[in-house]
Coordinates of C-alpha atoms in Angstrom, one line a residue:
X18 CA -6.6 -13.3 19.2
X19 CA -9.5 -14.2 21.7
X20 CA -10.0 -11.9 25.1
X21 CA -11.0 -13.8 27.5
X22 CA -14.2 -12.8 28.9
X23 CA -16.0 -12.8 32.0
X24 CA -19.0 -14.9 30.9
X25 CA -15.9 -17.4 29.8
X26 CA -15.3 -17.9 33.5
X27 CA -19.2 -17.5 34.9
X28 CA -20.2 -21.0 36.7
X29 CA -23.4 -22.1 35.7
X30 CA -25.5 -23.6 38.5
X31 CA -28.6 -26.3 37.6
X32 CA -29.7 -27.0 41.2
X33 CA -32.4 -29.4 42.8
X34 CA -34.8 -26.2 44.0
X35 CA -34.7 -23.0 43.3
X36 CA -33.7 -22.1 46.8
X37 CA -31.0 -24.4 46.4
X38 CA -29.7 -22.2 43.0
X39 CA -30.2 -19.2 45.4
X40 CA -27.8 -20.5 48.2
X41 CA -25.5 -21.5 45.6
X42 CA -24.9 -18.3 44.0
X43 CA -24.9 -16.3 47.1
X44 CA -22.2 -18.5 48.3
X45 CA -20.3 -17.8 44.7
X46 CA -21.1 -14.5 45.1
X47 CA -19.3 -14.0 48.3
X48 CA -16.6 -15.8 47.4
X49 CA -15.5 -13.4 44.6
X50 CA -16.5 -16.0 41.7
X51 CA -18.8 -15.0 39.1
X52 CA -22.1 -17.9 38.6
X53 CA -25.2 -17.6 36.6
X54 CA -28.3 -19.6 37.7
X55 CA -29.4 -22.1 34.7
X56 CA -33.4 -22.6 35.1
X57 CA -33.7 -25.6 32.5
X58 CA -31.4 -28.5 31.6
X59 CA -32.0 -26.8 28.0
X60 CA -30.6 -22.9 29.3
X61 CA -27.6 -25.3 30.2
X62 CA -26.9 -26.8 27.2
X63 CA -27.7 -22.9 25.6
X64 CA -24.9 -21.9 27.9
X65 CA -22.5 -24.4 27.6
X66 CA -22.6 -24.0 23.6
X67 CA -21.7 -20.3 24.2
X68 CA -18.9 -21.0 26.6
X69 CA -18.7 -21.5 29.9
X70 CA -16.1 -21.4 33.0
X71 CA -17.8 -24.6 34.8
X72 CA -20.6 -26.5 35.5
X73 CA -22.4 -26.9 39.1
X74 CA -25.0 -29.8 38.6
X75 CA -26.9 -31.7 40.5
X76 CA -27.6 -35.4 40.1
X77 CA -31.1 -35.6 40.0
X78 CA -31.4 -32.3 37.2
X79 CA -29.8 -34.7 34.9
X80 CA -31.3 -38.0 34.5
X81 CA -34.8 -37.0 34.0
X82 CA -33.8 -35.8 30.5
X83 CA -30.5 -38.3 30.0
X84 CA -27.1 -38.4 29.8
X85 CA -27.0 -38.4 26.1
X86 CA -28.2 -34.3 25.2
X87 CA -25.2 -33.2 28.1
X88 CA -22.8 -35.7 26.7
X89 CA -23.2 -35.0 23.1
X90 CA -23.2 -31.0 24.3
X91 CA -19.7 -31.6 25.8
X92 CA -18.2 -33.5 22.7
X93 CA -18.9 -30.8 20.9
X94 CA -16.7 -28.1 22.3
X95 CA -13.7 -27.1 20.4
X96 CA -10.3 -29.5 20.6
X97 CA -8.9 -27.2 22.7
X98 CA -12.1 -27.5 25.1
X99 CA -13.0 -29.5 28.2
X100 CA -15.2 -28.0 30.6
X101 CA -15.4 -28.8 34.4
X102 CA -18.2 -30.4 35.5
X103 CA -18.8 -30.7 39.3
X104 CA -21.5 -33.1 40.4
X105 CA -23.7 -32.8 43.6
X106 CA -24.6 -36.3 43.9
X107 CA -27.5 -37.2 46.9
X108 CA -24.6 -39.3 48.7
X109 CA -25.9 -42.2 51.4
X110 CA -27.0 -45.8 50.9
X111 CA -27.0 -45.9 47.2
X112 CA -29.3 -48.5 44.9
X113 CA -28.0 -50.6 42.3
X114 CA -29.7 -48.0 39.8
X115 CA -27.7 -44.9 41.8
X116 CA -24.7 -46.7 40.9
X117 CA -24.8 -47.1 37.7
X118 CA -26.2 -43.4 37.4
X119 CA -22.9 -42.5 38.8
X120 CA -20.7 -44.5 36.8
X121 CA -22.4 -43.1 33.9
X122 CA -21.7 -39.2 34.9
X123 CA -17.9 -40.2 35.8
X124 CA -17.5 -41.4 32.0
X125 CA -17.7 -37.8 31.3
X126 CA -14.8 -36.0 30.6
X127 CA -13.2 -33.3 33.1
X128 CA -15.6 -34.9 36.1
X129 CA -15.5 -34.0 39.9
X130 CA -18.2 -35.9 42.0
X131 CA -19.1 -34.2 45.4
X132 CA -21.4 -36.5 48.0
X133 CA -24.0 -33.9 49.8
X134 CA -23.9 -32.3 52.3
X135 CA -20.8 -30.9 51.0
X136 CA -18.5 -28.6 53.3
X137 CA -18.5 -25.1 51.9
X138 CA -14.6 -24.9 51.7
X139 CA -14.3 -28.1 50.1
X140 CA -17.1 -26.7 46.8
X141 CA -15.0 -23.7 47.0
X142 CA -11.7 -25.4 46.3
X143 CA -13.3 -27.6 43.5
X144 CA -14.6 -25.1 42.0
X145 CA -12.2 -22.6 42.2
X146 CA -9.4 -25.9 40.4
X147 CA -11.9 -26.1 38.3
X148 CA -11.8 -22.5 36.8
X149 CA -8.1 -22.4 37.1
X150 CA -8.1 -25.7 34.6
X151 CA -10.2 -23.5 32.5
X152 CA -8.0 -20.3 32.4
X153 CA -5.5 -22.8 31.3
X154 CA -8.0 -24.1 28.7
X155 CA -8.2 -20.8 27.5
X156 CA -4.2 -20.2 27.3
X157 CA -4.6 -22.8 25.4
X158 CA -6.7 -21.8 23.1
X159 CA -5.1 -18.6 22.8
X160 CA -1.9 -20.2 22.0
X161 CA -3.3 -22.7 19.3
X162 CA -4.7 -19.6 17.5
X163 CA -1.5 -17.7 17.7
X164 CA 0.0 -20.9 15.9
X165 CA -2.9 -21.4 12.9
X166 CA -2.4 -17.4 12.7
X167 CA 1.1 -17.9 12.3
X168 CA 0.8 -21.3 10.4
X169 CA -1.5 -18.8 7.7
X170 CA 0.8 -16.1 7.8
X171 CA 3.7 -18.3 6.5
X172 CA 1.2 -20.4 4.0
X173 CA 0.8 -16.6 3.0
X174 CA 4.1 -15.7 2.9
X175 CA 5.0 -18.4 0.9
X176 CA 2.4 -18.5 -1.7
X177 CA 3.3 -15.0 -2.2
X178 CA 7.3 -16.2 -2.6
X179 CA 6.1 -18.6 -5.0
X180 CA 4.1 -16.0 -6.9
X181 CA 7.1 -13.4 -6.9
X182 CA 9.3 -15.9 -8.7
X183 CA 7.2 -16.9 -10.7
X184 CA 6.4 -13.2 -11.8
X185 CA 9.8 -12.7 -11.5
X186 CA 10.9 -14.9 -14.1
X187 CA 9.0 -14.6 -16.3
X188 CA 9.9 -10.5 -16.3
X189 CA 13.2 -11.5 -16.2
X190 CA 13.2 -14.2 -19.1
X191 CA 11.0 -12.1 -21.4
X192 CA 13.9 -9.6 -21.9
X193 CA 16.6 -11.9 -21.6
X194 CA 14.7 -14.2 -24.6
X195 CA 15.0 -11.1 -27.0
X196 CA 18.7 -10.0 -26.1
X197 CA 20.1 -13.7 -26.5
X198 CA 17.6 -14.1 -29.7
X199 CA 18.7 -10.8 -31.5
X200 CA 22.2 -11.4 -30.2
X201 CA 22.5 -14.4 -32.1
X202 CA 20.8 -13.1 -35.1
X203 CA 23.4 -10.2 -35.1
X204 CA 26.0 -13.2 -35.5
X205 CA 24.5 -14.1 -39.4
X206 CA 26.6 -12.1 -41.9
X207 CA 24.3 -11.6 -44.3
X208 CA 22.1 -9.6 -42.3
X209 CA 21.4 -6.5 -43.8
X210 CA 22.4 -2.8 -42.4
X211 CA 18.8 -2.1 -41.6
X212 CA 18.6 -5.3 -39.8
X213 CA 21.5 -5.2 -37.5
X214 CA 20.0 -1.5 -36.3
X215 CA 16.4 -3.0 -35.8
X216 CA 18.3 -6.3 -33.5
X217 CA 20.2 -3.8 -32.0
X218 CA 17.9 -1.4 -31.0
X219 CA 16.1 -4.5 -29.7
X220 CA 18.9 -5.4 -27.3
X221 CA 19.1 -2.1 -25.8
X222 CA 15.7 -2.0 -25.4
X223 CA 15.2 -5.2 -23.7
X224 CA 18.4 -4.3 -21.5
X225 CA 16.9 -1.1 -20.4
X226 CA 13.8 -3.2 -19.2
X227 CA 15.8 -5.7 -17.1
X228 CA 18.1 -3.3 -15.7
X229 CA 15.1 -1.4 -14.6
X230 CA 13.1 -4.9 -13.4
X231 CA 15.9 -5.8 -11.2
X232 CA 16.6 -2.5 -10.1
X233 CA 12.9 -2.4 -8.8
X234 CA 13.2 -5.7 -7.4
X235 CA 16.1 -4.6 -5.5
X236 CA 14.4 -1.3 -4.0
X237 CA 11.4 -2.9 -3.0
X238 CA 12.3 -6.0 -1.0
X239 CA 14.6 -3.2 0.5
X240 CA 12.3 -0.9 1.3
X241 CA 9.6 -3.4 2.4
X242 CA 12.3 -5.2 4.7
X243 CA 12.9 -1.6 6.3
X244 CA 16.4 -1.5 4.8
X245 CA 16.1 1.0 2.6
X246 CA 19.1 3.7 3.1
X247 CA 17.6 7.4 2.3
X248 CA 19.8 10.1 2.0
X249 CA 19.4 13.9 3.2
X250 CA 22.1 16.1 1.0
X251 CA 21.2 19.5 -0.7
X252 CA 20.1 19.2 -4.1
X253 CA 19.8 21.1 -6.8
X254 CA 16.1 21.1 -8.0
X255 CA 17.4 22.4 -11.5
X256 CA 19.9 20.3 -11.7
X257 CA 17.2 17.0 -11.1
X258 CA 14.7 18.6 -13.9
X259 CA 16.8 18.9 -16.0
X260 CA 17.9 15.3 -15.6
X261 CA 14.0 14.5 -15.8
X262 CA 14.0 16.2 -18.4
X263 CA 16.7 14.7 -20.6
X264 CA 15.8 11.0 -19.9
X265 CA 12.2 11.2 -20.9
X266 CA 12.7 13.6 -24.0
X267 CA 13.9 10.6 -26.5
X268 CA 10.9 8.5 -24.7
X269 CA 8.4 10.5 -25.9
X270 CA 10.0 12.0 -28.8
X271 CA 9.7 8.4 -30.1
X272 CA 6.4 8.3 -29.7
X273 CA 5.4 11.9 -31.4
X274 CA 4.4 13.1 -27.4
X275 CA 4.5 16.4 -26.1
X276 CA 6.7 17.1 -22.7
X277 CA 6.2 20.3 -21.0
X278 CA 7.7 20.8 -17.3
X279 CA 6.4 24.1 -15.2
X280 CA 8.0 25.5 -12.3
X281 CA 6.1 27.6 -10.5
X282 CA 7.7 30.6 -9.1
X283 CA 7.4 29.7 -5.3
X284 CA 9.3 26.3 -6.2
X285 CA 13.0 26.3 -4.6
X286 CA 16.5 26.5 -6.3
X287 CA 17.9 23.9 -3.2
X288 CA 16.2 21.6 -1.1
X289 CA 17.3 19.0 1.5
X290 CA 16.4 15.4 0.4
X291 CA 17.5 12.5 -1.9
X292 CA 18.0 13.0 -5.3
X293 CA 18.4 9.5 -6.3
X294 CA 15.1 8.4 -5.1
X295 CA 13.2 11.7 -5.9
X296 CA 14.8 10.7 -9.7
X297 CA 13.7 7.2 -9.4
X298 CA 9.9 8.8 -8.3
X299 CA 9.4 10.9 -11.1
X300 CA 10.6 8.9 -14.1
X301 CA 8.9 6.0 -12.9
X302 CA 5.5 8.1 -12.7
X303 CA 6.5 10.2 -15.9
X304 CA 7.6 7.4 -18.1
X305 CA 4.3 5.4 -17.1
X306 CA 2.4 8.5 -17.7
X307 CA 4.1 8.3 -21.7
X308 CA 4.0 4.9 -21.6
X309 CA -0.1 4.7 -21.3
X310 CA 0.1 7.8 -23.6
X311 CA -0.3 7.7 -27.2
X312 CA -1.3 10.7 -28.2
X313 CA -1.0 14.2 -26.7
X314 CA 1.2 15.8 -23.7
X315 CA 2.4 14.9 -20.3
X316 CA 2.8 17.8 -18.4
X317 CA 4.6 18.0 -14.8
X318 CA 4.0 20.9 -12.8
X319 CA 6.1 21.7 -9.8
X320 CA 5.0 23.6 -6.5
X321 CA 5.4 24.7 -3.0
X322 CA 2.3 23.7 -0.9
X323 CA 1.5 24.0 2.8
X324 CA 0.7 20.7 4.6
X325 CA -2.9 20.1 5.3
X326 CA -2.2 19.4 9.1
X327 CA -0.1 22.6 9.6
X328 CA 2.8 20.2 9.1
X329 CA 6.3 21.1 7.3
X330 CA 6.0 22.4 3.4
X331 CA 5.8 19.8 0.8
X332 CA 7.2 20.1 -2.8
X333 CA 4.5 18.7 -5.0
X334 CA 5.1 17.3 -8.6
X335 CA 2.0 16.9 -10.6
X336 CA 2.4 14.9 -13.8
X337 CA -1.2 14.9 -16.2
X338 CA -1.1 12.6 -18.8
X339 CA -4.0 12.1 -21.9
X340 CA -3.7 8.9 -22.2
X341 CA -5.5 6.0 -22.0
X342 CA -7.1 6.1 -18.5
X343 CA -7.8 4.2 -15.2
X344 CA -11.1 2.4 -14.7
X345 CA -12.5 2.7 -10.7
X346 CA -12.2 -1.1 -10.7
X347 CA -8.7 -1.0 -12.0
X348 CA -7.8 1.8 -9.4
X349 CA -8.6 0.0 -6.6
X350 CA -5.4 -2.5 -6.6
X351 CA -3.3 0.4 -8.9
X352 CA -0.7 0.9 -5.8
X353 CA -0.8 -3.4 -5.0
X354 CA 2.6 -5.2 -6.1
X355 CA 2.8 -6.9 -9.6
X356 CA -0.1 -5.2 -10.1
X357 CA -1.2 -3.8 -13.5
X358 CA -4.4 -2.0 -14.8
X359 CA -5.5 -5.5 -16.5
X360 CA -4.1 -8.4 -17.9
X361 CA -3.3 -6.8 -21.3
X362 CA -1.1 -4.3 -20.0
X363 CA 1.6 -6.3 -19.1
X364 CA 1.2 -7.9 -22.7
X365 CA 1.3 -4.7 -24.8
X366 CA 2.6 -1.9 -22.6
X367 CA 5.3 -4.7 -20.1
X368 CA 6.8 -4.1 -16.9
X369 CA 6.0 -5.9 -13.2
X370 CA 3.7 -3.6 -12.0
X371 CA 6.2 -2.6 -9.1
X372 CA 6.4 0.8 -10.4
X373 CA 4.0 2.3 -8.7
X374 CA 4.1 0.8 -5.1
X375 CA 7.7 1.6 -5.5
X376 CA 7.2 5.0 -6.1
X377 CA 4.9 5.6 -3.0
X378 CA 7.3 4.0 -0.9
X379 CA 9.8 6.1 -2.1
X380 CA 7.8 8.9 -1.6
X381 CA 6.6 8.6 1.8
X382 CA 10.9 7.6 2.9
X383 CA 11.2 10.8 1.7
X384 CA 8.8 12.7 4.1
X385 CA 5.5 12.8 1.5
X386 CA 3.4 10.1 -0.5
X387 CA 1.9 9.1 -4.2
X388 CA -1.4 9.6 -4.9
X389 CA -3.8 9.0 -8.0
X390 CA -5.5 12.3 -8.2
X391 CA -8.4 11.8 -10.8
X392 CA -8.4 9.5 -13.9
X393 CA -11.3 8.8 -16.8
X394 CA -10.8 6.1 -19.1
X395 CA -10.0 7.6 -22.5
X396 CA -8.9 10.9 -21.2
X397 CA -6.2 10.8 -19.5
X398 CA -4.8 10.2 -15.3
X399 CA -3.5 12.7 -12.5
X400 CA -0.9 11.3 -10.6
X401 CA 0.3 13.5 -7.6
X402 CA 3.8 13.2 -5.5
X403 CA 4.6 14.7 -2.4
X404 CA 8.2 14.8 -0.7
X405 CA 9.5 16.9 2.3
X406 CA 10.5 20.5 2.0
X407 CA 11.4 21.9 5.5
X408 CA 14.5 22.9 4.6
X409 CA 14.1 24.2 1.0
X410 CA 16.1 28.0 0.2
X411 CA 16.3 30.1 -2.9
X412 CA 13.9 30.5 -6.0
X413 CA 13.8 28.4 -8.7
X414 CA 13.7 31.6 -11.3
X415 CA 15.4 34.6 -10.9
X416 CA 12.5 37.2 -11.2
X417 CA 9.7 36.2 -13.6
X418 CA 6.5 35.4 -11.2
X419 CA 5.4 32.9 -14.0
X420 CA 5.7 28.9 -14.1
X421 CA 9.0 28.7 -16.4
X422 CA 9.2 26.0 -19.1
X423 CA 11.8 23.9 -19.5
X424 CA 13.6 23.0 -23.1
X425 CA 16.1 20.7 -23.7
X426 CA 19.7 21.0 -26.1
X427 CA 21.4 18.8 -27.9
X428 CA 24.5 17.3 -26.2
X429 CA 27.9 18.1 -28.8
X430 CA 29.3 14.5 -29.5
X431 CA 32.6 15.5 -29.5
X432 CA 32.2 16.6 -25.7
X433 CA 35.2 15.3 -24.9
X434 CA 37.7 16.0 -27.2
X435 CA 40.9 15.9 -25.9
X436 CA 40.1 13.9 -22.1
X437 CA 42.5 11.5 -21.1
X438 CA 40.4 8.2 -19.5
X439 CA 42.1 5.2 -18.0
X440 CA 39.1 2.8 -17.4
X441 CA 40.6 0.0 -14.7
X442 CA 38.3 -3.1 -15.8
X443 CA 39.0 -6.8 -16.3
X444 CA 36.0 -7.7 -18.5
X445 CA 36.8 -7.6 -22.1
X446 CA 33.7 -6.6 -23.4
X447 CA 33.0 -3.9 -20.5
X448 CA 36.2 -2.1 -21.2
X449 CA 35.2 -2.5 -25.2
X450 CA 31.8 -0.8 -24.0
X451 CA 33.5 1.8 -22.4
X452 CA 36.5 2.2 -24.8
X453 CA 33.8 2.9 -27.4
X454 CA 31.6 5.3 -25.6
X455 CA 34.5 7.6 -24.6
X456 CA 36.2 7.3 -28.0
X457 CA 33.2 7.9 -30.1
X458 CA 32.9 11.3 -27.6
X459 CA 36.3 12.6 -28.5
X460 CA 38.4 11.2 -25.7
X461 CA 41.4 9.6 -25.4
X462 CA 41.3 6.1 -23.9
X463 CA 44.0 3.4 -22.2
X464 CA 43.1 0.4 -20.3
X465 CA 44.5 -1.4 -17.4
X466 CA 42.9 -5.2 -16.4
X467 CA 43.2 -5.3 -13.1
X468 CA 44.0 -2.7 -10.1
X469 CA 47.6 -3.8 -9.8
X470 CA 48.0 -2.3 -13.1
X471 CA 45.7 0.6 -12.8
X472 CA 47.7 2.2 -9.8
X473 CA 51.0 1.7 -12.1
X474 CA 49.7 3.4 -15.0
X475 CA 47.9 6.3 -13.3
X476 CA 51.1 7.6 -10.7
X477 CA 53.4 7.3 -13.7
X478 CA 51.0 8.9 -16.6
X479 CA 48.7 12.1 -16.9
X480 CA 45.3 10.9 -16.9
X481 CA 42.3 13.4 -16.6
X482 CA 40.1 10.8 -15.2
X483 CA 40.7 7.3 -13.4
X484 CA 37.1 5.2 -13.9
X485 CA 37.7 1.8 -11.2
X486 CA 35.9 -1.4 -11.4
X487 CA 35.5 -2.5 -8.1
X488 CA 35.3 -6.3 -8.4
X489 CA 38.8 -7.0 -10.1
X490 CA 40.9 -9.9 -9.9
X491 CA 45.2 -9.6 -8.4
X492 CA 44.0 -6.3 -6.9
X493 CA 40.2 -5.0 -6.4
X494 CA 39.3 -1.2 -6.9
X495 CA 38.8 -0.5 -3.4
X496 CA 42.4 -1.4 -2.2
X497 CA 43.8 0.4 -5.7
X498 CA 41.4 3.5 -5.2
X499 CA 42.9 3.6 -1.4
X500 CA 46.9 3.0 -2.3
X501 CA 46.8 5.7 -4.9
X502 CA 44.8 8.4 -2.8
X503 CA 47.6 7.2 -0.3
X504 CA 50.3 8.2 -2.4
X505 CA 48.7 11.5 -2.7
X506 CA 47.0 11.1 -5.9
X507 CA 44.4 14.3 -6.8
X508 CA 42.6 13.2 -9.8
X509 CA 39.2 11.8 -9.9
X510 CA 38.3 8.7 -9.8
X511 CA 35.0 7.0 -10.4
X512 CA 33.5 3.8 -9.3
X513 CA 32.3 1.5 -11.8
X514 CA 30.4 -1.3 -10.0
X515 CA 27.5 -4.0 -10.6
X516 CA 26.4 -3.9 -7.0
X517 CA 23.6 -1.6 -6.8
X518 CA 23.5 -1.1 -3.4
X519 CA 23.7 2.2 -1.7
X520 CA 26.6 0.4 1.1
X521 CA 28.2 0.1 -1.8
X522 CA 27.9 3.3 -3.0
X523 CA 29.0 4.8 0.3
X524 CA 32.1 2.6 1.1
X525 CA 33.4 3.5 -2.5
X526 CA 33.5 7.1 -1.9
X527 CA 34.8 6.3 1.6
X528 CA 37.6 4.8 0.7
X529 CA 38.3 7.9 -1.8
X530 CA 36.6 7.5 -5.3
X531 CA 34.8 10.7 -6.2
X532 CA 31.8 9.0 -7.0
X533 CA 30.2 6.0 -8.1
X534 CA 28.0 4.8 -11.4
X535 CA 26.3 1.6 -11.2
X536 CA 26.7 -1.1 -13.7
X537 CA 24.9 -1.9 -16.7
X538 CA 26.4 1.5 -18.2
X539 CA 24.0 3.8 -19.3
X540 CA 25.5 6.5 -21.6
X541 CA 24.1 9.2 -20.6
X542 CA 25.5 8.7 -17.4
X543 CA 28.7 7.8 -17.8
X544 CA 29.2 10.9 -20.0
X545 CA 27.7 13.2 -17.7
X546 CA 30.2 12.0 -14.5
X547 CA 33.2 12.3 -16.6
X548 CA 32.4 15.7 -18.0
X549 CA 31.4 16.8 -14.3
X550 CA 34.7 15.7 -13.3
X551 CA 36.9 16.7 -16.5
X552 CA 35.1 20.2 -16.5
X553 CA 33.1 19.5 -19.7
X554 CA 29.8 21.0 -20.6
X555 CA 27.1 18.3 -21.1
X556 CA 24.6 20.8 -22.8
X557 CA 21.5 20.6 -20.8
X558 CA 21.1 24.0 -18.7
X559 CA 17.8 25.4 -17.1

């Protein structure tokens, strides 16, 4: 916005006689009110083209060069514009000609006429109105460009709205045009075994990518509307590797990429931060890193560092990649939403782009920040994260002072032989879903469609697990999750919900679920809750 300045309240004074522009200012002077002394009609016009608080004119300095060169001067000020003009006419008998002269000047706009001699209070009141009307000019102006500001800022905002949906839907479409596509080619029965595998491995591979779109989408407009919820528990930093760990290991295996993870011996065993979003930081930047990879490793190394500013400890996660590269040109709006290294990326590689803007964001909730740390086209990128680690105890390794590797088992199939599930759902195909992920893992499975039925069938059988959908017709999860912990039941039960949101995360377990898994399934996941909660081994260890 415009300060207004002194100069933007200065009177300038074109007078008869030099003396006369003397007097005049000495009289502005003492008066507290700022004047400058014009010494042609042209340093007038000069001065009225760079702003000016008013004018002080006399008669006879104007018609020797015309009315026309002041006039078209004070047209062309800004809408907002109208700069007093006070007149010292020569007053007396006046002429025909005199008349007319005046008539002319008073056709200006924003005119005060003054007959001479003029009392000194009277000059001081005019012009003292007259640079009051011009303050108010300037509120004006101020005011008009806090509107066009505003006016641009919404134009903005809503060119940018326009450009996220679009964006938006086409992300979302793309995946949802090969899941309805290959769902309906499942449908033909003379599809052959090798087909249905390759339309089903389709499906779950365009599910993963709109479960993962929206689940962006969600976090960011959180986290840029400053709703984000970050949580501050103790964490287990094996227990998140080896998560890491386990998620990207078919990613890259499919690909034919090396994944090595290296904690260094001053890394802790427990930290205090959130391991949701420290999750969401590191697969984001470790599944770009073997996305953009197609031949090689991705390596992440983690470490203790001191802050450069003498500031708390930070955990650092380094994840070096030998892929294929970040131009400067391409680095510059890396961190921008919807943003991608080029065009083509999106085409071969997909995604929105939000990844990585996420990920900072993420990072700096979390006390730290994202960084690109070097990158060379055809060699490879050095991505660096940072999150808090003030309150950070025990070693990550027992004794060995060398970075310790990190491998991976296979998970037993038949994990849960011999668990006893009821799964509380109402959709049919959810509770197939579920039925058949907990069956084909050895357990034993009975449903109930709504909560009414769920709290009968759990007080009067022996269940080892309860999982609750929370959005249920007759009677909703959360009132049959509350009336069975009221009737004193002890085993766990699980949330199974499509809201993503961490309220809802946080009024589940309130209300007495153990914890809470967030719809569209993923198997891993589910697997790993119920054997933390049925005192199964999952078969990753570190």
């Amino acid at each position: 916005m415009n300060e207004t300045s002194a100069s933007d309240l200065c009177v300038m004074i074109l007078a008869a006689s030099e003396i006369d522009a003397e007097m005049t200012l000495r009289v502005l002077q003492d008066a507290h009110i700022q004047g400058q002394i014009c010494v042609s009609f042209r340093d007038l016009l000069m001065h009225i083209e760079q702003g000016a608080g008013a004018l002080l004119l006399a008669e006879e300095m104007i018609f020797p060069h015309g009315l026309e060169p002041l006039k078209r001067c004070l047209q062309q000020q800004p809408q907002w514009s109208d700069i007093p003009v006070v007149v010292l006419t020569r007053g007396g008998d006046m002429t025909e000609a005199g008349f007319e002269i005046l008539k002319a000047i008073d056709e200006l706009r924003n005119v005060t006429l003054l007959d001479r001699p003029v009392r000194l209070m009277t000059l001081l009141s005019v012009i003292r109105a007259s640079l009051k009307n011009r303050e108010r000019q300037y509120e004006m102006r101020d005011l008009l460009e806090k509107y066009r500001r505003k006016s641009e800022d919404a134009e903005t905002a809503n060119r940018a709205k326009s450009s996220f949906l679009a964006n938006m839907s086409h992300e979302i479409r793309t995946p949802l045009n090969s899941i309805m596509g290959f769902g309906d080619l499942l449908l033909d029965p003379d599809n052959t075994e090798e087909e249905r595998t390759e339309f089903v491995d389709a499906i779950q591979r365009n599910g993963k990518l709109l479960t993962q779109i929206i689940d962006d989408i969600l976090d960011l407009s959180k986290v840029e509307a400053g709703k984000l919820v970050v949580e501050s528990v103790a964490t287990s930093l094996p227990d998140v590797m080896a998560d890491i760990l386990r998620l990207m290991h078919q990613q890259a295996a499919e690909k034919g990429i090396a994944v090595n993870v290296a904690i260094h011996p001053n890394a802790p065993r427990m930290l205090v931060t959130d391991p949701t979003r420290l999750k969401q930081i590191l697969l984001n930047v470790m599944g770009n890193a073997i996305k953009f990879t197609n031949k090689g490793r991705v390596d992440l190394d983690v470490m203790m560092i001191s802050d450069a500013d003498g500031g708390a400890p930070k955990l650092q996660f380094t994840v070096k990649d030998s892929g294929r590269g970040i131009s400067p040109e391409q680095q510059e709006q890396l961190f921008q939403p919807f943003m991608q290294a080029d065009a083509s990326t999106t085409r071969k590689y997909g995604g929105t782009g939000l990844g990585l803007i996420l990920s900072r964001r993420l990072a700096q909730s979390l006390g730290g920040t994202l960084e690109l740390k070097e990158s060379a086209l055809n060699v490879g990128s050095t991505f660096v994260a940072t999150i808090d680690a003030s309150q950070a105890e025990g070693s990550f390794h027992s004794s060995d002072d060398s970075p310790r590797m990190i491998q991976a088992s296979s998970t037993d199939r038949k994990l849960l032989q011999g668990v006893n599930v009821l799964v509380v759902e109402d959709v049919t195909d959810n509770q197939n879903l579920i039925r058949q992920i907990l069956f084909r893992n050895g357990a034993n499975v009975d449903l109930a469609e709504n909560g009414q039925i769920g709290v009968e069938k759990a007080l009067h059988r022996n269940y080892d697990i309860v999982l609750m959908d929370l959005q249920m017709p007759v009677k909703d999860g959360f009132t049959a999750t509350a009336e069975l912990r009221l009737q004193g039941y002890q085993k766990p039960i699980v949330a199974l919900s499509a809201a993503a949101m961490v309220e809802e995360r946080k009024r589940a377990i309130m209300i007495g679920c153990s914890d809470h898994i967030t719809k569209p399934i993923n198997v891993a996941g589910l697997l790993k809750a119920v054997c933390a909660y049925t005192g199964r081994s999952e078969g990753i260890s570190l």
